[in-house]
Amino acid sequence: MKKRLFFKSCLVASIALLAAACDDDANIGGVDTGKLEVPGGDVVYVTDAAGKRNFGQIDLHAQPVDAQLVVKTVKAIESDVKLTFKYDASLLDEYNKAHDTEFTALPEAIVSFQNGGVATLEAGQLSVSYPVTITPDAPLEQGKSYALPIRVAAEGAAQLGYQDDCYIFLINDMTALPNCNKTWTDENGDVHPGIKIFSVMEVNDTNPLNNLRYTLKESGKYMVDALVMFSGNINYDQENNEVIFFPNENITAILNNREKYLKPLKDRGMKVIMGVMCNHDRACISNLNAESAKIFAKKLKDLCDAYDLDGIFWDDEYCSPIYPAPPGFESRSNAAWSRLAYELWKIQPERWNIAYGYSMTGAAQVVDGVQPGTYISYCLPDYSSYYDTSWLDSYPGMTLSQLGGCSMQFAQGSWAAPEDRLRDMRNEGFGAMMVFAMDPFRPTSAGQDDAMRKLARAFYNDEAVVDPVMYKKDW
């Protein structure tokens, strides 16, 4: 507990420093396009993903992060504009002298500019995004306030707005926080990636913060790699004749309070995944036709964008399709689900597509020449499956590192195989493990803790530490 309080105090201090810097320069909010002071002609200006001009903020963790810059224009320009971005520490020197601050430039070696630092706002476009990647190779020096200074230049049919030739990201340094990037070392001293533990949690009853309770004694790493919120639904909106994503009141409460319930997990490197399950009406994840699949995939992408989610978990249960299939639908099939998962992957390939190995999601097909091993990130088999490599035949192109070896059902007190078999699972190269319905307030809580201790020993050659602090549902 002392370690957690220490990191919390550092975070508060870091945020306070950033707030002071923002107050020192008033232009930190949204853009007032009526005040873009430039000579005559078309103009472009630069913001971050939140619409903040000149200054933005980045939470920097131990894993790589993309800082998004967005080039915008008030009206479409008739021909292309070339934008060039580059690291320029002199910008920060000038800022520190002018404002009596002591920001340290983020090390240039950990900053990379995609496409040689060039982005193009094409004719007719109103905006284009450009990612700057930060890849920390070690925790930053504690006690320093870091910033990333970027010089911007424009060539072509428009020029930059007043003061838009520079952008500074203020860094909220969280690189020293424990994370969940686990490894294990074999008898030859070779280091291997750790098996990823997916906590598929019944959030109708359980606070997501309970995923923070399990850490490893030696490494300090968090055991859970990803929370799956179980579960949102696919539904048919009869009034508007459309397929929708439906979050119940519990999912809605968590999403609307993501800073409280989800951000602490993401700050420690955990992925936050939305479960999507059928819900007793005509709309199923396995019966949309191709056009409906594209439309629904776009709605899920909008959901992930809005709440900073890391992907979708597909569960083909509780279906009530109509036969013959009405317009927009087709008969339930593995092919229809494969198409839906593929359409989502096409528009957000950086996020995870996770299949629960059950019913129509128990296999996937090649879609438009793309193998399931490409558009499906992980397959988590049902409880009846133990260390079964034949799943690779059901998901062409998938590797063993994308496959779950077995699953635990915490609500029913169903634990995994003996510890030696779990260790075999690790040694054979399986890459994932599902635990379902983790909740410290269940009668099975003691068994849950013992099961996690067993996983810590078998997967990571370490001991599990169980935080006595438990988080009740409080919404």
GROMACS .gro file of C-alpha atoms in nm:
model
  475
    1MET     CA    1   0.000   0.000   0.000
    2LYS     CA    2   0.285   0.244   0.071
    3LYS     CA    3   0.411   0.201  -0.285
    4ARG     CA    4   0.069   0.287  -0.428
    5LEU     CA    5   0.039   0.600  -0.213
    6PHE     CA    6   0.387   0.711  -0.318
    7PHE     CA    7   0.304   0.689  -0.686
    8LYS     CA    8  -0.028   0.862  -0.628
    9SER     CA    9   0.145   1.158  -0.460
   10CYS     CA   10   0.395   1.182  -0.747
   11LEU     CA   11   0.109   1.187  -0.995
   12VAL     CA   12  -0.069   1.467  -0.810
   13ALA     CA   13   0.251   1.670  -0.803
   14SER     CA   14   0.306   1.613  -1.175
   15ILE     CA   15  -0.047   1.724  -1.260
   16ALA     CA   16   0.000   2.035  -1.047
   17LEU     CA   17   0.315   2.128  -1.244
   18LEU     CA   18   0.132   2.084  -1.572
   19ALA     CA   19  -0.158   2.295  -1.452
   20ALA     CA   20   0.081   2.574  -1.354
   21ALA     CA   21   0.242   2.566  -1.697
   22CYS     CA   22  -0.097   2.576  -1.865
   23ASP     CA   23  -0.203   2.876  -1.654
   24ASP     CA   24   0.118   3.051  -1.756
   25ASP     CA   25   0.008   3.046  -2.118
   26ALA     CA   26  -0.359   3.120  -2.170
   27ASN     CA   27  -0.395   2.952  -2.508
   28ILE     CA   28  -0.452   2.595  -2.388
   29GLY     CA   29  -0.820   2.543  -2.459
   30GLY     CA   30  -1.019   2.486  -2.776
   31VAL     CA   31  -0.951   2.683  -3.091
   32ASP     CA   32  -1.133   3.006  -3.166
   33THR     CA   33  -1.112   2.998  -3.543
   34GLY     CA   34  -1.221   3.361  -3.558
   35LYS     CA   35  -0.884   3.462  -3.410
   36LEU     CA   36  -0.649   3.290  -3.651
   37GLU     CA   37  -0.421   3.583  -3.725
   38VAL     CA   38  -0.244   3.535  -4.059
   39PRO     CA   39  -0.168   3.735  -4.369
   40GLY     CA   40  -0.410   3.700  -4.659
   41GLY     CA   41  -0.478   3.356  -4.808
   42ASP     CA   42  -0.583   3.013  -4.687
   43VAL     CA   43  -0.474   2.902  -4.341
   44VAL     CA   44  -0.417   2.579  -4.153
   45TYR     CA   45  -0.372   2.542  -3.779
   46VAL     CA   46  -0.255   2.265  -3.544
   47THR     CA   47  -0.424   2.110  -3.239
   48ASP     CA   48  -0.397   1.791  -3.040
   49ALA     CA   49  -0.666   1.522  -3.056
   50ALA     CA   50  -0.870   1.710  -2.793
   51GLY     CA   51  -0.868   2.030  -2.998
   52LYS     CA   52  -0.611   2.217  -2.785
   53ARG     CA   53  -0.391   2.460  -2.975
   54ASN     CA   54  -0.021   2.533  -2.902
   55PHE     CA   55  -0.012   2.310  -2.592
   56GLY     CA   56  -0.135   1.959  -2.516
   57GLN     CA   57  -0.079   1.697  -2.248
   58ILE     CA   58   0.037   1.335  -2.267
   59ASP     CA   59   0.022   1.064  -2.002
   60LEU     CA   60   0.349   0.880  -2.062
   61HIS     CA   61   0.371   0.520  -1.943
   62ALA     CA   62   0.630   0.248  -1.983
   63GLN     CA   63   0.476   0.135  -2.314
   64PRO     CA   64   0.486   0.331  -2.643
   65VAL     CA   65   0.225   0.602  -2.698
   66ASP     CA   66   0.116   0.796  -3.004
   67ALA     CA   67   0.072   1.170  -2.947
   68GLN     CA   68  -0.179   1.286  -3.207
   69LEU     CA   69  -0.141   1.618  -3.385
   70VAL     CA   70  -0.427   1.733  -3.605
   71VAL     CA   71  -0.389   1.980  -3.890
   72LYS     CA   72  -0.714   2.164  -3.960
   73THR     CA   73  -0.855   2.428  -4.187
   74VAL     CA   74  -1.175   2.630  -4.163
   75LYS     CA   75  -1.262   2.577  -4.530
   76ALA     CA   76  -1.146   2.320  -4.781
   77ILE     CA   77  -0.834   2.419  -4.974
   78GLU     CA   78  -0.813   2.368  -5.349
   79SER     CA   79  -0.474   2.194  -5.357
   80ASP     CA   80  -0.252   1.989  -5.123
   81VAL     CA   81  -0.065   2.134  -4.824
   82LYS     CA   82   0.249   1.958  -4.701
   83LEU     CA   83   0.313   1.975  -4.326
   84THR     CA   84   0.651   1.891  -4.173
   85PHE     CA   85   0.699   1.808  -3.804
   86LYS     CA   86   1.035   1.780  -3.627
   87TYR     CA   87   1.182   1.776  -3.278
   88ASP     CA   88   1.327   2.116  -3.180
   89ALA     CA   89   1.459   2.158  -2.826
   90SER     CA   90   1.530   2.528  -2.888
   91LEU     CA   91   1.155   2.594  -2.867
   92LEU     CA   92   1.156   2.482  -2.507
   93ASP     CA   93   1.465   2.687  -2.428
   94GLU     CA   94   1.285   2.995  -2.556
   95TYR     CA   95   0.973   2.911  -2.357
   96ASN     CA   96   1.166   2.855  -2.033
   97LYS     CA   97   1.347   3.189  -2.068
   98ALA     CA   98   1.030   3.379  -2.148
   99HIS     CA   99   0.823   3.229  -1.867
  100ASP     CA  100   1.085   3.151  -1.600
  101THR     CA  101   1.006   2.778  -1.610
  102GLU     CA  102   1.235   2.474  -1.603
  103PHE     CA  103   1.085   2.220  -1.841
  104THR     CA  104   1.328   1.954  -1.965
  105ALA     CA  105   1.305   1.843  -2.326
  106LEU     CA  106   1.196   1.481  -2.363
  107PRO     CA  107   1.498   1.283  -2.491
  108GLU     CA  108   1.498   1.301  -2.869
  109ALA     CA  109   1.607   0.938  -2.896
  110ILE     CA  110   1.270   0.812  -2.770
  111VAL     CA  111   1.067   1.029  -3.012
  112SER     CA  112   0.995   0.915  -3.368
  113PHE     CA  113   0.810   1.091  -3.650
  114GLN     CA  114   0.620   0.872  -3.892
  115ASN     CA  115   0.664   0.910  -4.268
  116GLY     CA  116   0.977   1.118  -4.219
  117GLY     CA  117   0.785   1.382  -4.028
  118VAL     CA  118   0.558   1.463  -4.323
  119ALA     CA  119   0.177   1.478  -4.335
  120THR     CA  120  -0.035   1.598  -4.625
  121LEU     CA  121  -0.364   1.780  -4.600
  122GLU     CA  122  -0.511   1.687  -4.935
  123ALA     CA  123  -0.724   1.916  -5.146
  124GLY     CA  124  -1.082   1.920  -5.019
  125GLN     CA  125  -0.996   1.782  -4.673
  126LEU     CA  126  -1.074   1.977  -4.358
  127SER     CA  127  -0.830   1.790  -4.132
  128VAL     CA  128  -0.560   1.524  -4.118
  129SER     CA  129  -0.413   1.347  -3.813
  130TYR     CA  130  -0.044   1.285  -3.761
  131PRO     CA  131   0.096   1.061  -3.483
  132VAL     CA  132   0.424   1.126  -3.303
  133THR     CA  133   0.541   0.807  -3.129
  134ILE     CA  134   0.714   0.811  -2.790
  135THR     CA  135   0.886   0.487  -2.687
  136PRO     CA  136   1.033   0.507  -2.336
  137ASP     CA  137   1.329   0.272  -2.295
  138ALA     CA  138   1.357   0.343  -1.921
  139PRO     CA  139   1.173   0.548  -1.656
  140LEU     CA  140   1.238   0.920  -1.685
  141GLU     CA  141   1.432   1.099  -1.414
  142GLN     CA  142   1.209   1.167  -1.117
  143GLY     CA  143   1.162   1.527  -1.009
  144LYS     CA  144   1.193   1.675  -1.357
  145SER     CA  145   0.911   1.828  -1.561
  146TYR     CA  146   0.933   1.709  -1.920
  147ALA     CA  147   0.790   1.848  -2.243
  148LEU     CA  148   0.804   1.751  -2.609
  149PRO     CA  149   0.877   2.052  -2.836
  150ILE     CA  150   0.776   2.016  -3.202
  151ARG     CA  151   0.849   2.259  -3.487
  152VAL     CA  152   0.584   2.277  -3.761
  153ALA     CA  153   0.624   2.403  -4.119
  154ALA     CA  154   0.378   2.423  -4.409
  155GLU     CA  155   0.430   2.426  -4.785
  156GLY     CA  156   0.176   2.459  -5.063
  157ALA     CA  157  -0.162   2.621  -5.093
  158ALA     CA  158  -0.195   2.748  -4.735
  159GLN     CA  159   0.011   2.886  -4.451
  160LEU     CA  160   0.013   2.826  -4.078
  161GLY     CA  161  -0.195   3.035  -3.843
  162TYR     CA  162  -0.044   3.278  -3.597
  163GLN     CA  163   0.189   3.094  -3.352
  164ASP     CA  164   0.109   2.758  -3.513
  165ASP     CA  165   0.470   2.696  -3.617
  166CYS     CA  166   0.534   2.523  -3.286
  167TYR     CA  167   0.355   2.278  -3.059
  168ILE     CA  168   0.455   2.168  -2.709
  169PHE     CA  169   0.327   1.857  -2.536
  170LEU     CA  170   0.356   1.872  -2.157
  171ILE     CA  171   0.443   1.527  -2.023
  172ASN     CA  172   0.264   1.371  -1.729
  173ASP     CA  173   0.542   1.127  -1.640
  174MET     CA  174   0.400   0.793  -1.527
  175THR     CA  175   0.688   0.575  -1.650
  176ALA     CA  176   0.778   0.473  -1.295
  177LEU     CA  177   0.433   0.329  -1.226
  178PRO     CA  178   0.425  -0.052  -1.210
  179ASN     CA  179   0.278  -0.204  -1.526
  180CYS     CA  180   0.166  -0.542  -1.652
  181ASN     CA  181   0.441  -0.615  -1.909
  182LYS     CA  182   0.541  -0.951  -1.764
  183THR     CA  183   0.812  -1.195  -1.872
  184TRP     CA  184   0.952  -1.529  -1.755
  185THR     CA  185   1.302  -1.672  -1.773
  186ASP     CA  186   1.373  -2.031  -1.874
  187GLU     CA  187   1.645  -2.260  -1.737
  188ASN     CA  188   1.889  -2.135  -2.001
  189GLY     CA  189   1.843  -1.774  -1.894
  190ASP     CA  190   1.640  -1.680  -2.202
  191VAL     CA  191   1.360  -1.428  -2.140
  192HIS     CA  192   1.014  -1.489  -2.290
  193PRO     CA  193   0.696  -1.276  -2.302
  194GLY     CA  194   0.454  -1.362  -2.023
  195ILE     CA  195   0.113  -1.517  -2.085
  196LYS     CA  196  -0.155  -1.246  -2.097
  197ILE     CA  197  -0.434  -1.279  -1.842
  198PHE     CA  198  -0.774  -1.157  -1.961
  199SER     CA  199  -1.015  -1.072  -1.679
  200VAL     CA  200  -1.364  -1.108  -1.827
  201MET     CA  201  -1.552  -0.935  -1.548
  202GLU     CA  202  -1.926  -0.925  -1.479
  203VAL     CA  203  -1.940  -0.551  -1.425
  204ASN     CA  204  -2.312  -0.559  -1.341
  205ASP     CA  205  -2.193  -0.665  -0.996
  206THR     CA  206  -1.821  -0.590  -0.974
  207ASN     CA  207  -1.601  -0.282  -0.961
  208PRO     CA  208  -1.331  -0.294  -1.235
  209LEU     CA  209  -1.074  -0.155  -0.989
  210ASN     CA  210  -1.049  -0.502  -0.833
  211ASN     CA  211  -0.821  -0.594  -1.123
  212LEU     CA  212  -0.551  -0.392  -0.946
  213ARG     CA  213  -0.543  -0.629  -0.648
  214TYR     CA  214  -0.303  -0.889  -0.791
  215THR     CA  215   0.066  -0.812  -0.841
  216LEU     CA  216   0.386  -1.016  -0.857
  217LYS     CA  217   0.619  -1.010  -0.557
  218GLU     CA  218   0.956  -0.996  -0.734
  219SER     CA  219   0.880  -0.789  -1.044
  220GLY     CA  220   0.600  -0.570  -0.902
  221LYS     CA  221   0.403  -0.625  -1.224
  222TYR     CA  222   0.023  -0.639  -1.231
  223MET     CA  223  -0.108  -0.984  -1.315
  224VAL     CA  224  -0.412  -0.881  -1.519
  225ASP     CA  225  -0.328  -0.765  -1.871
  226ALA     CA  226  -0.676  -0.677  -1.994
  227LEU     CA  227  -1.020  -0.608  -1.852
  228VAL     CA  228  -1.314  -0.723  -2.062
  229MET     CA  229  -1.634  -0.547  -1.954
  230PHE     CA  230  -1.897  -0.820  -1.967
  231SER     CA  231  -2.106  -0.722  -2.134
  232GLY     CA  232  -2.252  -0.469  -2.370
  233ASN     CA  233  -2.501  -0.591  -2.629
  234ILE     CA  234  -2.589  -0.585  -2.992
  235ASN     CA  235  -2.960  -0.505  -3.029
  236TYR     CA  236  -3.216  -0.421  -3.293
  237ASP     CA  237  -3.381  -0.078  -3.265
  238GLN     CA  238  -3.719  -0.147  -3.420
  239GLU     CA  239  -3.834   0.215  -3.414
  240ASN     CA  240  -3.540   0.333  -3.621
  241ASN     CA  241  -3.486   0.003  -3.807
  242GLU     CA  242  -3.118  -0.022  -3.719
  243VAL     CA  243  -2.872  -0.239  -3.532
  244ILE     CA  244  -2.726  -0.061  -3.229
  245PHE     CA  245  -2.479  -0.114  -2.947
  246PHE     CA  246  -2.672  -0.118  -2.619
  247PRO     CA  247  -2.498  -0.055  -2.285
  248ASN     CA  248  -2.705  -0.133  -1.977
  249GLU     CA  249  -2.707   0.102  -1.679
  250ASN     CA  250  -2.393  -0.054  -1.527
  251ILE     CA  251  -2.185  -0.033  -1.844
  252THR     CA  252  -2.312   0.323  -1.892
  253ALA     CA  253  -2.213   0.423  -1.538
  254ILE     CA  254  -1.860   0.288  -1.584
  255LEU     CA  255  -1.811   0.453  -1.923
  256ASN     CA  256  -1.945   0.786  -1.799
  257ASN     CA  257  -1.701   0.768  -1.506
  258ARG     CA  258  -1.405   0.622  -1.694
  259GLU     CA  259  -1.159   0.849  -1.509
  260LYS     CA  260  -1.253   0.671  -1.187
  261TYR     CA  261  -1.303   0.312  -1.299
  262LEU     CA  262  -1.099   0.261  -1.618
  263LYS     CA  263  -0.814   0.513  -1.631
  264PRO     CA  264  -0.633   0.366  -1.326
  265LEU     CA  265  -0.616   0.036  -1.514
  266LYS     CA  266  -0.493   0.197  -1.835
  267ASP     CA  267  -0.237   0.398  -1.640
  268ARG     CA  268  -0.079   0.066  -1.546
  269GLY     CA  269  -0.078  -0.064  -1.901
  270MET     CA  270  -0.393  -0.278  -1.887
  271LYS     CA  271  -0.611  -0.292  -2.196
  272VAL     CA  272  -0.978  -0.207  -2.150
  273ILE     CA  273  -1.202  -0.410  -2.383
  274MET     CA  274  -1.578  -0.387  -2.441
  275GLY     CA  275  -1.770  -0.714  -2.452
  276VAL     CA  276  -2.036  -0.739  -2.723
  277MET     CA  277  -2.292  -1.015  -2.680
  278CYS     CA  278  -2.630  -1.091  -2.835
  279ASN     CA  279  -2.937  -0.993  -2.633
  280HIS     CA  280  -3.243  -1.205  -2.712
  281ASP     CA  281  -3.358  -1.025  -3.026
  282ARG     CA  282  -3.308  -1.054  -3.402
  283ALA     CA  283  -2.965  -0.883  -3.402
  284CYS     CA  284  -2.673  -1.121  -3.348
  285ILE     CA  285  -2.303  -1.080  -3.408
  286SER     CA  286  -2.336  -1.379  -3.642
  287ASN     CA  287  -2.630  -1.281  -3.867
  288LEU     CA  288  -2.561  -0.932  -4.007
  289ASN     CA  289  -2.528  -0.907  -4.382
  290ALA     CA  290  -2.220  -0.738  -4.528
  291GLU     CA  291  -2.364  -0.386  -4.536
  292SER     CA  292  -2.508  -0.407  -4.184
  293ALA     CA  293  -2.173  -0.539  -4.062
  294LYS     CA  294  -1.994  -0.232  -4.197
  295ILE     CA  295  -2.244   0.002  -4.032
  296PHE     CA  296  -2.229  -0.173  -3.695
  297ALA     CA  297  -1.849  -0.193  -3.707
  298LYS     CA  298  -1.838   0.186  -3.751
  299LYS     CA  299  -2.059   0.229  -3.443
  300LEU     CA  300  -1.822   0.015  -3.238
  301LYS     CA  301  -1.525   0.217  -3.358
  302ASP     CA  302  -1.704   0.537  -3.254
  303LEU     CA  303  -1.759   0.379  -2.911
  304CYS     CA  304  -1.391   0.288  -2.876
  305ASP     CA  305  -1.287   0.636  -2.988
  306ALA     CA  306  -1.524   0.811  -2.748
  307TYR     CA  307  -1.422   0.616  -2.437
  308ASP     CA  308  -1.059   0.529  -2.519
  309LEU     CA  309  -1.127   0.156  -2.535
  310ASP     CA  310  -0.871  -0.091  -2.665
  311GLY     CA  311  -1.092  -0.329  -2.857
  312ILE     CA  312  -1.392  -0.563  -2.867
  313PHE     CA  313  -1.461  -0.907  -2.718
  314TRP     CA  314  -1.706  -1.109  -2.930
  315ASP     CA  315  -1.950  -1.351  -2.762
  316ASP     CA  316  -2.214  -1.530  -2.972
  317GLU     CA  317  -2.466  -1.625  -2.703
  318TYR     CA  318  -2.836  -1.555  -2.635
  319CYS     CA  319  -2.935  -1.513  -2.999
  320SER     CA  320  -3.299  -1.499  -3.114
  321PRO     CA  321  -3.280  -1.460  -3.492
  322ILE     CA  322  -3.583  -1.435  -3.718
  323TYR     CA  323  -3.630  -1.685  -4.003
  324PRO     CA  324  -3.643  -1.621  -4.287
  325ALA     CA  325  -3.391  -1.344  -4.233
  326PRO     CA  326  -3.538  -0.992  -4.273
  327PRO     CA  327  -3.363  -0.717  -4.474
  328GLY     CA  328  -3.018  -0.635  -4.335
  329PHE     CA  329  -2.974  -0.984  -4.193
  330GLU     CA  330  -2.888  -1.335  -4.307
  331SER     CA  331  -2.889  -1.677  -4.149
  332ARG     CA  332  -2.654  -1.714  -3.854
  333SER     CA  333  -2.316  -1.836  -3.967
  334ASN     CA  334  -1.951  -1.839  -3.888
  335ALA     CA  335  -1.895  -1.650  -4.213
  336ALA     CA  336  -2.122  -1.361  -4.106
  337TRP     CA  337  -1.939  -1.319  -3.777
  338SER     CA  338  -1.604  -1.336  -3.954
  339ARG     CA  339  -1.717  -1.056  -4.185
  340LEU     CA  340  -1.820  -0.836  -3.891
  341ALA     CA  341  -1.490  -0.888  -3.706
  342TYR     CA  342  -1.299  -0.822  -4.028
  343GLU     CA  343  -1.490  -0.498  -4.098
  344LEU     CA  344  -1.403  -0.370  -3.751
  345TRP     CA  345  -1.037  -0.466  -3.793
  346LYS     CA  346  -1.023  -0.276  -4.123
  347ILE     CA  347  -1.116   0.055  -3.960
  348GLN     CA  348  -0.925   0.011  -3.632
  349PRO     CA  349  -0.640  -0.237  -3.689
  350GLU     CA  350  -0.448  -0.098  -3.392
  351ARG     CA  351  -0.712  -0.226  -3.149
  352TRP     CA  352  -0.779  -0.583  -3.037
  353ASN     CA  353  -1.044  -0.819  -3.177
  354ILE     CA  354  -1.090  -1.100  -2.922
  355ALA     CA  355  -1.299  -1.409  -2.991
  356TYR     CA  356  -1.462  -1.616  -2.720
  357GLY     CA  357  -1.433  -1.969  -2.858
  358TYR     CA  358  -1.799  -2.069  -2.842
  359SER     CA  359  -2.082  -2.119  -3.092
  360MET     CA  360  -2.028  -1.925  -3.418
  361THR     CA  361  -1.721  -1.750  -3.278
  362GLY     CA  362  -1.558  -2.089  -3.227
  363ALA     CA  363  -1.393  -2.049  -3.568
  364ALA     CA  364  -1.326  -1.779  -3.825
  365GLN     CA  365  -1.284  -1.768  -4.201
  366VAL     CA  366  -1.062  -1.594  -4.452
  367VAL     CA  367  -1.232  -1.267  -4.554
  368ASP     CA  368  -1.128  -1.079  -4.867
  369GLY     CA  369  -0.802  -1.272  -4.866
  370VAL     CA  370  -0.719  -1.182  -4.503
  371GLN     CA  371  -0.665  -1.469  -4.259
  372PRO     CA  372  -0.829  -1.475  -3.915
  373GLY     CA  373  -0.485  -1.475  -3.754
  374THR     CA  374  -0.448  -1.121  -3.890
  375TYR     CA  375  -0.786  -0.968  -3.802
  376ILE     CA  376  -0.838  -1.162  -3.476
  377SER     CA  377  -0.591  -1.070  -3.202
  378TYR     CA  378  -0.666  -1.351  -2.955
  379CYS     CA  379  -0.895  -1.651  -2.922
  380LEU     CA  380  -1.002  -1.743  -2.567
  381PRO     CA  381  -1.152  -2.095  -2.578
  382ASP     CA  382  -1.451  -2.208  -2.376
  383TYR     CA  383  -1.403  -2.384  -2.041
  384SER     CA  384  -1.420  -2.732  -2.193
  385SER     CA  385  -1.099  -2.670  -2.389
  386TYR     CA  386  -0.762  -2.749  -2.232
  387TYR     CA  387  -0.430  -2.690  -2.409
  388ASP     CA  388  -0.589  -2.771  -2.743
  389THR     CA  389  -0.373  -2.667  -3.038
  390SER     CA  390  -0.644  -2.771  -3.287
  391TRP     CA  391  -0.794  -2.424  -3.240
  392LEU     CA  392  -0.522  -2.308  -3.478
  393ASP     CA  393  -0.701  -2.501  -3.752
  394SER     CA  394  -1.021  -2.310  -3.671
  395TYR     CA  395  -0.839  -1.976  -3.699
  396PRO     CA  396  -0.610  -1.997  -4.005
  397GLY     CA  397  -0.298  -1.787  -3.970
  398MET     CA  398  -0.320  -1.766  -3.591
  399THR     CA  399  -0.011  -1.850  -3.386
  400LEU     CA  400  -0.002  -2.028  -3.052
  401SER     CA  401   0.092  -1.697  -2.887
  402GLN     CA  402  -0.258  -1.568  -2.980
  403LEU     CA  403  -0.438  -1.865  -2.828
  404GLY     CA  404  -0.571  -1.925  -2.478
  405GLY     CA  405  -0.470  -2.257  -2.327
  406CYS     CA  406  -0.761  -2.286  -2.085
  407SER     CA  407  -1.005  -2.072  -1.885
  408MET     CA  408  -1.115  -2.032  -1.524
  409GLN     CA  409  -1.474  -1.971  -1.408
  410PHE     CA  410  -1.447  -1.786  -1.077
  411ALA     CA  411  -1.823  -1.749  -1.021
  412GLN     CA  412  -1.868  -2.127  -1.009
  413GLY     CA  413  -1.541  -2.208  -0.836
  414SER     CA  414  -1.404  -2.378  -1.146
  415TRP     CA  415  -1.023  -2.347  -1.142
  416ALA     CA  416  -0.773  -2.446  -1.406
  417ALA     CA  417  -0.565  -2.760  -1.435
  418PRO     CA  418  -0.282  -2.853  -1.196
  419GLU     CA  419   0.012  -2.619  -1.170
  420ASP     CA  420   0.243  -2.845  -1.369
  421ARG     CA  421  -0.001  -2.845  -1.662
  422LEU     CA  422  -0.022  -2.465  -1.648
  423ARG     CA  423   0.355  -2.455  -1.664
  424ASP     CA  424   0.342  -2.687  -1.965
  425MET     CA  425   0.097  -2.446  -2.126
  426ARG     CA  426   0.350  -2.167  -2.081
  427ASN     CA  427   0.643  -2.373  -2.205
  428GLU     CA  428   0.452  -2.489  -2.513
  429GLY     CA  429   0.396  -2.128  -2.619
  430PHE     CA  430   0.030  -2.054  -2.543
  431GLY     CA  431  -0.010  -1.679  -2.510
  432ALA     CA  432  -0.336  -1.610  -2.326
  433MET     CA  433  -0.556  -1.716  -2.034
  434MET     CA  434  -0.913  -1.615  -1.944
  435VAL     CA  435  -1.046  -1.575  -1.590
  436PHE     CA  436  -1.420  -1.509  -1.573
  437ALA     CA  437  -1.618  -1.325  -1.304
  438MET     CA  438  -1.339  -1.220  -1.071
  439ASP     CA  439  -1.499  -1.063  -0.762
  440PRO     CA  440  -1.351  -1.052  -0.409
  441PHE     CA  441  -1.700  -1.039  -0.256
  442ARG     CA  442  -1.806  -1.378  -0.395
  443PRO     CA  443  -1.814  -1.680  -0.161
  444THR     CA  444  -1.540  -1.826  -0.383
  445SER     CA  445  -1.298  -1.537  -0.318
  446ALA     CA  446  -1.044  -1.748  -0.126
  447GLY     CA  447  -1.031  -1.991  -0.417
  448GLN     CA  448  -0.985  -1.702  -0.661
  449ASP     CA  449  -0.682  -1.582  -0.466
  450ASP     CA  450  -0.533  -1.933  -0.458
  451ALA     CA  451  -0.591  -1.970  -0.832
  452MET     CA  452  -0.410  -1.643  -0.905
  453ARG     CA  453  -0.121  -1.753  -0.684
  454LYS     CA  454  -0.100  -2.072  -0.886
  455LEU     CA  455  -0.093  -1.875  -1.212
  456ALA     CA  456   0.183  -1.649  -1.078
  457ARG     CA  457   0.406  -1.947  -1.000
  458ALA     CA  458   0.330  -2.142  -1.317
  459PHE     CA  459   0.339  -1.856  -1.567
  460TYR     CA  460   0.596  -1.611  -1.428
  461ASN     CA  461   0.809  -1.802  -1.173
  462ASP     CA  462   0.694  -1.551  -0.914
  463GLU     CA  463   0.461  -1.518  -0.615
  464ALA     CA  464   0.128  -1.335  -0.625
  465VAL     CA  465   0.064  -1.053  -0.380
  466VAL     CA  466  -0.304  -0.998  -0.304
  467ASP     CA  467  -0.391  -0.646  -0.193
  468PRO     CA  468  -0.638  -0.664   0.099
  469VAL     CA  469  -0.815  -0.350  -0.026
  470MET     CA  470  -1.134  -0.453  -0.207
  471TYR     CA  471  -1.349  -0.225  -0.420
  472LYS     CA  472  -1.726  -0.247  -0.384
  473LYS     CA  473  -1.969  -0.154  -0.657
  474ASP     CA  474  -2.044   0.211  -0.576
  475TRP     CA  475  -2.251   0.340  -0.868
   0.00000   0.00000   0.00000
